[in-house]
CSV table of C-alpha atoms and ligand atoms in Angstrom, one decimal:
chain,number,residue,atom,x,y,z
A,60,MET,CA,23.3,-29.7,40.9
A,61,SER,CA,20.2,-28.2,38.7
A,62,THR,CA,20.1,-29.2,35.2
A,63,PRO,CA,20.3,-26.5,32.6
A,64,ILE,CA,17.6,-25.9,29.6
A,65,LEU,CA,19.1,-24.1,26.5
A,66,SER,CA,16.4,-22.6,24.3
A,67,THR,CA,16.5,-23.0,20.7
A,68,ASP,CA,14.1,-20.5,19.5
A,69,PHE,CA,16.9,-17.8,17.5
A,70,PRO,CA,19.2,-18.9,14.9
A,71,GLU,CA,22.0,-18.5,17.0
A,72,THR,CA,20.2,-19.7,20.6
A,73,LEU,CA,19.6,-23.4,18.1
A,74,LYS,CA,23.0,-23.6,16.7
A,75,GLN,CA,24.8,-23.2,20.9
A,76,ALA,CA,22.1,-25.5,21.7
A,77,VAL,CA,22.6,-28.2,19.0
A,78,THR,CA,26.9,-27.6,19.4
A,79,GLU,CA,26.5,-28.2,23.3
A,80,ALA,CA,24.2,-31.7,23.0
A,81,VAL,CA,26.1,-32.8,20.4
A,82,LYS,CA,29.7,-32.5,22.7
A,83,LEU,CA,27.7,-34.4,25.1
A,84,LEU,CA,26.5,-36.9,23.8
A,85,SER,CA,30.0,-37.9,21.5
A,86,SER,CA,31.6,-37.9,25.0
A,87,GLY,CA,29.2,-40.7,25.9
A,88,GLU,CA,26.6,-38.4,28.0
A,89,VAL,CA,22.4,-38.4,27.7
A,90,VAL,CA,20.4,-35.0,26.6
A,91,ALA,CA,17.1,-34.6,26.9
A,92,LEU,CA,15.5,-33.4,23.5
A,93,PRO,CA,12.3,-32.2,22.1
A,94,THR,CA,10.6,-34.9,19.5
A,95,GLU,CA,7.3,-34.5,17.8
A,96,THR,CA,5.5,-36.6,20.0
A,97,VAL,CA,7.2,-36.0,23.7
A,98,TYR,CA,10.4,-35.2,24.7
A,99,GLY,CA,13.1,-38.5,24.9
A,100,LEU,CA,15.9,-39.0,26.5
A,101,ALA,CA,19.0,-39.5,24.3
A,102,ALA,CA,22.2,-41.1,24.2
A,103,ASP,CA,24.2,-43.0,21.4
A,104,ALA,CA,22.6,-46.0,20.7
A,105,LEU,CA,26.1,-48.0,19.4
A,106,ASN,CA,27.4,-47.0,23.1
A,107,ALA,CA,26.1,-49.2,25.9
A,108,ASP,CA,28.0,-47.6,28.4
A,109,ALA,CA,26.1,-44.3,27.4
A,110,VAL,CA,22.8,-45.9,27.4
A,111,ALA,CA,23.4,-47.2,30.5
A,112,LYS,CA,23.2,-43.2,31.8
A,113,ILE,CA,19.4,-43.4,30.5
A,114,PHE,CA,18.5,-46.5,32.8
A,115,ALA,CA,20.0,-44.6,35.6
A,116,ALA,CA,18.9,-41.4,34.9
A,117,LYS,CA,14.7,-42.9,34.5
A,118,GLU,CA,15.3,-45.6,37.0
A,119,ARG,CA,14.1,-47.4,34.3
A,120,PRO,CA,14.6,-51.3,34.7
A,121,THR,CA,16.7,-53.2,31.8
A,122,PHE,CA,13.8,-55.4,30.8
A,123,ASP,CA,12.0,-52.7,29.0
A,124,PRO,CA,14.0,-52.0,25.7
A,125,LEU,CA,14.6,-48.2,23.8
A,126,ILE,CA,13.5,-47.3,20.8
A,127,VAL,CA,16.7,-46.0,18.5
A,128,HIS,CA,16.0,-42.5,16.3
A,129,VAL,CA,17.7,-42.7,12.8
A,130,PRO,CA,19.4,-39.3,11.5
A,131,HIS,CA,18.4,-40.3,8.1
A,132,LYS,CA,15.3,-42.6,6.8
A,133,LYS,CA,18.5,-44.4,4.7
A,134,ASP,CA,20.6,-44.9,8.1
A,135,LEU,CA,17.8,-48.2,9.0
A,136,ASP,CA,20.0,-50.3,7.3
A,137,VAL,CA,23.1,-49.1,10.5
A,138,VAL,CA,20.6,-50.7,13.1
A,139,ALA,CA,17.8,-53.2,11.4
A,140,ASP,CA,18.2,-55.9,8.9
A,141,VAL,CA,14.6,-56.3,6.9
A,142,PRO,CA,13.7,-59.5,5.9
A,143,GLU,CA,12.8,-60.0,2.3
A,144,ASP,CA,8.7,-61.2,2.8
A,145,ILE,CA,8.3,-57.4,4.4
A,146,ALA,CA,10.9,-54.9,2.6
A,147,PRO,CA,8.0,-53.8,0.1
A,148,THR,CA,5.4,-53.0,2.8
A,149,ILE,CA,8.0,-51.4,5.2
A,150,ARG,CA,9.7,-49.1,2.1
A,151,LYS,CA,6.2,-47.8,1.9
A,152,LEU,CA,5.3,-47.3,5.6
A,153,ILE,CA,8.9,-45.0,5.4
A,154,GLU,CA,8.3,-43.7,2.4
A,155,LYS,CA,5.0,-42.5,3.8
A,156,PHE,CA,5.2,-41.8,7.5
A,157,TRP,CA,8.6,-41.0,8.1
A,158,PRO,CA,10.4,-38.8,9.2
A,159,GLY,CA,8.0,-39.2,11.9
A,160,PRO,CA,6.0,-40.2,15.0
A,161,LEU,CA,5.9,-44.0,13.5
A,162,THR,CA,8.2,-47.0,15.1
A,163,LEU,CA,9.0,-50.5,13.4
A,164,ILE,CA,10.1,-53.4,14.8
A,165,LEU,CA,13.0,-55.0,13.3
A,166,PRO,CA,15.4,-57.8,13.3
A,167,LYS,CA,18.0,-56.2,15.2
A,168,LYS,CA,21.9,-55.8,13.8
A,169,PRO,CA,24.6,-57.2,15.8
A,170,GLU,CA,26.3,-53.5,16.2
A,171,VAL,CA,23.0,-52.3,18.5
A,172,PRO,CA,24.2,-53.5,22.4
A,173,ASP,CA,22.0,-55.7,24.0
A,174,ILE,CA,21.2,-53.2,26.5
A,175,VAL,CA,19.4,-50.8,23.8
A,176,THR,CA,16.6,-54.3,22.9
A,177,ALA,CA,16.8,-55.7,26.3
A,178,GLY,CA,18.3,-58.8,25.2
A,179,LEU,CA,15.5,-58.7,22.3
A,180,PRO,CA,16.4,-60.2,18.6
A,181,THR,CA,14.6,-57.2,17.2
A,182,VAL,CA,15.0,-53.6,18.0
A,183,ALA,CA,12.5,-50.5,17.9
A,184,VAL,CA,13.4,-47.6,15.2
A,185,ARG,CA,11.8,-44.5,14.5
A,186,ALA,CA,13.3,-40.9,12.1
A,187,SER,CA,12.3,-38.1,14.2
A,188,GLN,CA,10.9,-35.2,12.0
A,189,ASN,CA,11.2,-32.5,15.1
A,190,LEU,CA,13.6,-29.8,13.5
A,191,VAL,CA,15.9,-29.6,17.1
A,192,PHE,CA,16.0,-33.9,17.2
A,193,ASN,CA,16.9,-33.7,13.9
A,194,ARG,CA,19.9,-31.0,14.0
A,195,VAL,CA,21.3,-33.0,16.7
A,196,ALA,CA,21.0,-36.8,14.9
A,197,ARG,CA,22.8,-35.2,11.8
A,198,SER,CA,25.3,-33.5,13.1
A,199,LEU,CA,26.1,-36.3,15.6
A,200,ASP,CA,25.5,-38.7,12.8
A,201,ARG,CA,24.8,-41.9,14.9
A,202,PRO,CA,21.6,-43.7,15.6
A,203,LEU,CA,19.9,-42.4,19.7
A,204,ALA,CA,18.0,-44.0,21.8
A,205,ALA,CA,15.6,-42.4,23.3
A,206,PRO,CA,12.6,-43.1,25.8
A,207,SER,CA,10.3,-40.8,26.7
A,208,ALA,CA,12.3,-38.4,29.3
A,209,ASN,CA,10.1,-39.1,32.6
A,210,ARG,CA,10.8,-41.0,35.6
A,211,PHE,CA,10.0,-44.5,34.9
A,212,GLY,CA,6.1,-45.1,34.8
A,213,SER,CA,5.4,-41.5,35.4
A,214,ILE,CA,3.6,-39.3,33.1
A,215,SER,CA,5.7,-38.2,29.7
A,216,PRO,CA,6.7,-34.9,29.5
A,217,THR,CA,5.5,-32.7,26.3
A,218,SER,CA,7.7,-29.7,27.2
A,219,ALA,CA,11.2,-28.8,28.5
A,220,ALA,CA,9.1,-27.9,32.1
A,221,ALA,CA,8.1,-31.4,32.6
A,222,VAL,CA,11.5,-32.7,31.8
A,223,HIS,CA,13.1,-30.8,34.2
A,224,SER,CA,9.9,-31.4,36.7
A,225,GLU,CA,11.0,-35.1,36.3
A,226,LEU,CA,14.9,-35.2,35.8
A,227,ASP,CA,16.1,-32.4,37.4
A,228,GLY,CA,19.6,-32.8,38.9
A,229,ARG,CA,20.0,-36.4,37.2
A,230,ILE,CA,21.0,-35.3,33.4
A,231,PRO,CA,23.5,-32.7,32.6
A,232,LEU,CA,21.0,-30.6,29.2
A,233,ILE,CA,17.7,-30.1,29.0
A,234,LEU,CA,17.3,-28.6,24.7
A,235,ASP,CA,13.6,-26.6,24.9
A,236,GLY,CA,12.2,-26.8,21.9
A,237,GLY,CA,8.4,-25.6,22.6
A,238,ALA,CA,5.0,-27.6,23.3
A,239,CYS,CA,5.2,-31.2,21.3
A,240,HIS,CA,3.5,-31.2,17.9
A,241,PHE,CA,1.7,-34.6,18.4
A,242,GLY,CA,1.4,-34.6,22.2
A,243,LEU,CA,1.4,-38.3,22.7
A,244,GLU,CA,4.1,-41.2,22.0
A,245,SER,CA,5.0,-42.8,18.5
A,246,THR,CA,2.7,-45.3,17.1
A,247,ILE,CA,4.5,-48.8,17.8
A,248,LEU,CA,4.1,-51.6,15.0
A,249,LYS,CA,5.4,-54.6,14.2
A,250,VAL,CA,4.9,-56.4,10.5
A,251,GLU,CA,4.3,-59.8,9.5
A,252,ALA,CA,4.1,-61.0,6.2
A,253,ALA,CA,0.6,-62.0,5.2
A,254,SER,CA,-1.6,-63.5,2.6
A,255,PRO,CA,-3.4,-61.5,0.6
A,256,LYS,CA,-2.0,-58.3,3.0
A,257,ALA,CA,0.6,-58.0,5.2
A,258,LYS,CA,-0.4,-58.1,9.1
A,259,LEU,CA,0.0,-54.6,10.8
A,260,ILE,CA,0.0,-55.2,14.4
A,261,ILE,CA,-0.8,-52.5,16.5
A,262,LEU,CA,1.8,-52.7,19.8
A,263,ARG,CA,1.1,-49.5,21.2
A,264,PRO,CA,-1.4,-46.8,19.6
A,265,GLY,CA,-0.2,-43.2,18.6
A,266,PRO,CA,-0.6,-40.3,16.6
A,267,ILE,CA,-1.0,-42.6,13.3
A,268,THR,CA,-3.8,-44.3,13.2
A,269,ALA,CA,-5.1,-47.5,12.0
A,270,GLU,CA,-6.8,-46.0,9.9
A,271,ASP,CA,-3.8,-44.2,8.3
A,272,LEU,CA,-2.5,-47.5,8.0
A,273,LYS,CA,-5.2,-49.6,6.2
A,274,PRO,CA,-3.8,-48.7,3.1
A,275,PHE,CA,-0.6,-50.9,4.0
A,276,GLY,CA,-2.1,-54.1,5.1
A,277,LYS,CA,-4.3,-55.4,7.5
A,278,PRO,CA,-4.1,-53.0,10.6
A,279,VAL,CA,-4.6,-55.7,13.7
A,280,ALA,CA,-4.7,-53.7,17.5
A,281,ILE,CA,-2.5,-55.8,19.8
A,282,LYS,CA,-5.1,-57.0,22.5
A,283,ASN,CA,-7.8,-58.2,19.3
A,284,LEU,CA,-4.8,-61.3,19.1
A,285,LYS,CA,-4.6,-64.6,21.4
A,286,ASP,CA,-2.3,-64.6,24.1
A,287,ASP,CA,-0.1,-67.2,21.8
A,288,GLU,CA,-0.2,-64.9,18.7
A,289,LYS,CA,0.8,-61.5,21.1
A,290,PRO,CA,4.7,-61.0,19.8
A,291,GLU,CA,7.2,-60.7,23.0
A,292,ALA,CA,6.9,-56.4,24.1
A,293,PRO,CA,7.5,-56.8,27.7
A,294,GLY,CA,7.7,-53.1,28.2
A,295,LEU,CA,4.7,-52.3,26.9
A,296,LEU,CA,3.0,-54.4,29.7
A,297,SER,CA,4.9,-52.3,32.6
A,298,SER,CA,4.0,-48.7,30.9
A,299,HIS,CA,2.3,-47.3,32.5
A,300,TYR,CA,1.4,-43.4,32.2
A,301,ALA,CA,0.4,-42.9,35.8
A,302,PRO,CA,-0.3,-40.1,37.5
A,303,ARG,CA,0.9,-40.3,41.3
A,304,THR,CA,-2.7,-39.8,42.4
A,305,PRO,CA,-5.8,-42.6,41.6
A,306,LEU,CA,-7.2,-41.7,38.2
A,307,ARG,CA,-10.6,-43.7,37.3
A,308,LEU,CA,-12.0,-43.8,34.0
A,309,LEU,CA,-15.4,-43.2,33.6
A,310,GLU,CA,-17.6,-44.5,30.6
A,311,SER,CA,-20.7,-42.7,31.8
A,312,PRO,CA,-21.8,-39.6,34.2
A,313,ASP,CA,-24.0,-42.1,35.9
A,314,ASP,CA,-21.0,-44.2,37.1
A,315,PHE,CA,-19.6,-41.4,39.1
A,316,ILE,CA,-20.4,-41.6,43.3
A,317,LEU,CA,-19.5,-38.5,44.9
A,318,GLU,CA,-17.3,-40.0,48.6
A,319,GLU,CA,-18.1,-37.1,51.5
A,320,GLY,CA,-14.7,-35.3,52.6
A,321,LYS,CA,-13.2,-36.5,48.8
A,322,SER,CA,-11.4,-33.6,46.4
A,323,TYR,CA,-11.5,-34.6,43.0
A,324,ALA,CA,-10.7,-33.0,39.6
A,325,LEU,CA,-11.8,-33.6,35.9
A,326,MET,CA,-10.1,-34.3,32.8
A,327,SER,CA,-12.8,-33.3,30.5
A,328,TYR,CA,-13.0,-34.1,26.5
A,329,ARG,CA,-15.1,-30.9,25.7
A,330,GLY,CA,-16.4,-29.2,29.0
A,331,GLU,CA,-19.9,-28.9,27.4
A,332,PRO,CA,-22.6,-29.0,30.6
A,333,ASP,CA,-24.4,-31.5,28.4
A,334,ASP,CA,-22.4,-33.6,28.6
A,335,GLY,CA,-22.6,-34.5,32.1
A,336,TYR,CA,-19.3,-34.5,34.0
A,337,THR,CA,-18.5,-30.5,34.6
A,338,ASP,CA,-21.5,-30.4,37.5
A,339,LEU,CA,-20.9,-34.0,39.3
A,340,ALA,CA,-18.7,-32.5,41.7
A,341,ASP,CA,-17.3,-29.3,43.1
A,342,TRP,CA,-13.6,-30.2,40.5
A,343,LYS,CA,-10.6,-28.9,42.6
A,344,MET,CA,-9.7,-28.5,38.8
A,345,MET,CA,-10.9,-29.0,35.8
A,346,GLN,CA,-8.5,-29.8,32.6
A,347,ILE,CA,-10.5,-29.2,29.2
A,348,LEU,CA,-8.5,-30.8,26.5
A,349,SER,CA,-10.8,-29.5,23.5
A,350,PRO,CA,-13.7,-27.0,24.6
A,351,GLY,CA,-16.0,-26.6,22.4
A,352,LYS,CA,-16.9,-29.3,19.7
A,353,GLY,CA,-14.1,-31.4,20.7
A,354,LYS,CA,-11.7,-32.0,18.1
A,355,LEU,CA,-8.8,-35.0,19.3
A,356,PRO,CA,-5.8,-33.5,17.5
A,357,GLU,CA,-6.2,-30.7,19.8
A,358,ALA,CA,-6.9,-32.8,22.7
A,359,ALA,CA,-3.6,-35.0,22.3
A,360,VAL,CA,-1.6,-32.0,22.6
A,361,ARG,CA,-3.1,-31.2,25.6
A,362,PHE,CA,-3.5,-34.7,27.0
A,363,PHE,CA,-0.2,-35.1,29.2
A,364,TYR,CA,0.5,-31.7,30.4
A,365,ALA,CA,-3.5,-31.7,31.3
A,366,LEU,CA,-2.8,-35.3,33.0
A,367,ARG,CA,0.2,-34.0,34.6
A,368,ALA,CA,-1.4,-30.4,36.1
A,369,LEU,CA,-3.9,-32.3,37.1
A,370,ASP,CA,-1.5,-34.5,38.9
A,371,GLU,CA,-0.2,-31.3,40.8
A,372,CYS,CA,-3.4,-30.1,41.8
A,373,GLY,CA,-3.7,-32.0,44.9
A,374,ALA,CA,-6.9,-33.3,44.5
A,375,ASP,CA,-7.6,-36.9,46.2
A,376,GLU,CA,-8.6,-38.6,43.0
A,377,ILE,CA,-8.8,-37.9,39.1
A,378,ILE,CA,-11.8,-38.3,37.4
A,379,ALA,CA,-11.1,-38.9,33.1
A,380,GLU,CA,-14.1,-38.9,31.0
A,381,ALA,CA,-13.9,-41.6,28.4
A,382,LEU,CA,-12.8,-40.1,24.7
A,383,PRO,CA,-14.2,-41.2,21.5
A,384,ASP,CA,-12.5,-44.7,20.9
A,385,ARG,CA,-11.8,-43.6,17.1
A,386,GLY,CA,-8.4,-42.2,15.3
A,387,LEU,CA,-6.0,-40.6,17.8
A,388,GLY,CA,-8.9,-40.9,20.7
A,389,VAL,CA,-8.1,-44.3,20.6
A,390,ALA,CA,-4.1,-43.6,21.8
A,391,MET,CA,-5.2,-41.7,24.5
A,392,MET,CA,-7.8,-44.2,25.7
A,393,ASP,CA,-4.8,-46.7,26.1
A,394,ARG,CA,-2.5,-44.1,28.0
A,395,LEU,CA,-6.1,-43.6,30.7
A,396,ARG,CA,-6.9,-47.0,31.0
A,397,ARG,CA,-2.8,-48.3,32.2
A,398,ALA,CA,-3.0,-44.9,34.3
A,399,ALA,CA,-6.3,-45.8,35.6
A,400,SER,CA,-5.3,-50.1,36.1
A,401,LEU,CA,-2.7,-49.6,38.2
A,402,ARG,CA,-4.8,-49.3,41.5
B,742,TXA,O1,7.2,-41.4,20.4
B,742,TXA,C1,8.3,-42.2,21.3
B,742,TXA,O2,8.1,-43.4,20.8
B,742,TXA,C2,9.1,-41.7,22.4
B,742,TXA,C3,9.8,-40.7,21.6
B,742,TXA,C4,10.8,-40.0,22.9
B,742,TXA,O3,10.5,-40.9,20.7
B,742,TXA,N1,9.7,-42.3,22.7
B,742,TXA,C5,9.2,-44.0,23.6
B,742,TXA,O4,9.9,-44.5,24.0
B,742,TXA,O5,7.7,-43.4,23.5
B,742,TXA,P1,9.7,-45.4,25.9
B,742,TXA,O6,10.9,-46.1,25.9
B,742,TXA,O7,8.8,-44.6,26.3
B,742,TXA,O8,8.8,-46.3,25.1
B,742,TXA,C6,9.2,-47.4,24.0
B,742,TXA,C7,8.0,-48.5,24.1
B,742,TXA,C8,8.2,-49.1,25.3
B,742,TXA,O9,7.0,-49.5,25.9
B,742,TXA,C9,9.4,-50.8,25.1
B,742,TXA,O10,8.4,-51.9,25.9
B,742,TXA,C10,8.8,-50.8,23.8
B,742,TXA,O11,8.6,-49.2,23.0
B,742,TXA,N2,9.7,-51.4,22.8
B,742,TXA,C11,10.9,-51.2,22.6
B,742,TXA,N3,12.0,-51.8,22.2
B,742,TXA,C12,10.9,-52.9,21.3
B,742,TXA,C13,10.8,-54.2,21.2
B,742,TXA,N4,12.3,-55.0,20.6
B,742,TXA,N5,9.7,-55.0,20.6
B,742,TXA,C14,8.7,-54.4,21.1
B,742,TXA,N6,8.2,-53.5,21.6
B,742,TXA,C15,9.8,-52.7,21.6
B,743,MG,MG1,7.3,-43.8,28.1
């Protein structure tokens, strides 16, 4: 059976959609919901059988732990214990960034089933700022486990239509909250006490950038840690954000060599001929992330949409221009490197 999509555009449709979602979630079902980052596939985080349905629908291996979304900031205590030595830093981070796209890794409460955390002693927690998600979470008044609503390893969905193409027939309901505000998955952070400044280990770069985090401690990218310093983050190694079409990330247009008989599609940052990419080939499709001057937040919102369109256009290979490796560009470059590294 095809999965229904419910609109939330009007007060009346929003109310009906929330009621329907809450009914399903309280009976142990999964529902796809919009968040400010990407669409999530939600289930009651404290119900192991419900959470198992997330893994089944996504074909996600059970060693990859899920993010838990709490209805209110104060509900952090329901799922996590905050160690005393990092409590002041955690409090400040939550004050500044919640509800919003910052996920914190903290010791888990015993009430959180092992399936949620893949047996880890820690849990990933955030509070979403999306209106539809919040209405559902607050009506249900329970934490919601919600990974991105795509098949495992595939491109994260930033629209209800994208969720539908990933999970149609595998889940009972999708709520349509329109396009996602940020378009990239949350920043995942592990905080370690250190002197003179707390160490803020960025396990996954996202909308909250290293620059944003600076006032709260010393941001460190995980790739800059030695192997024996790396925290355990099993899923991060295996999340690929991968299109089915091979993707090549080019640092410079000079690196491109055209192969006769092969068709190519381009993901361009600004679409400016002066950047040297637009005239390199007879592109089957060109997706421009932020035409003109190039603005990273605009590029981020369009990023997964563009990647999905390029994947579906039938080209033999996707060529991606390198983006500026700063601010939100760091998160997009991380996704592109993972997508490219698969082949
Ligand atoms: O923006 C987001 O974070 C979206 C929306 C739906 O909230 N969710 C999302 O979830 O991106 P997912 O499952 O696609 O990515 C979660 C990542 C995985 O790579 C997983 O390995 C990591 O979080 N993770 C979860 N629990 C962890 C833990 N205890 N320690 C380290 N990493 C963890
Ligand atoms: Mg994901």
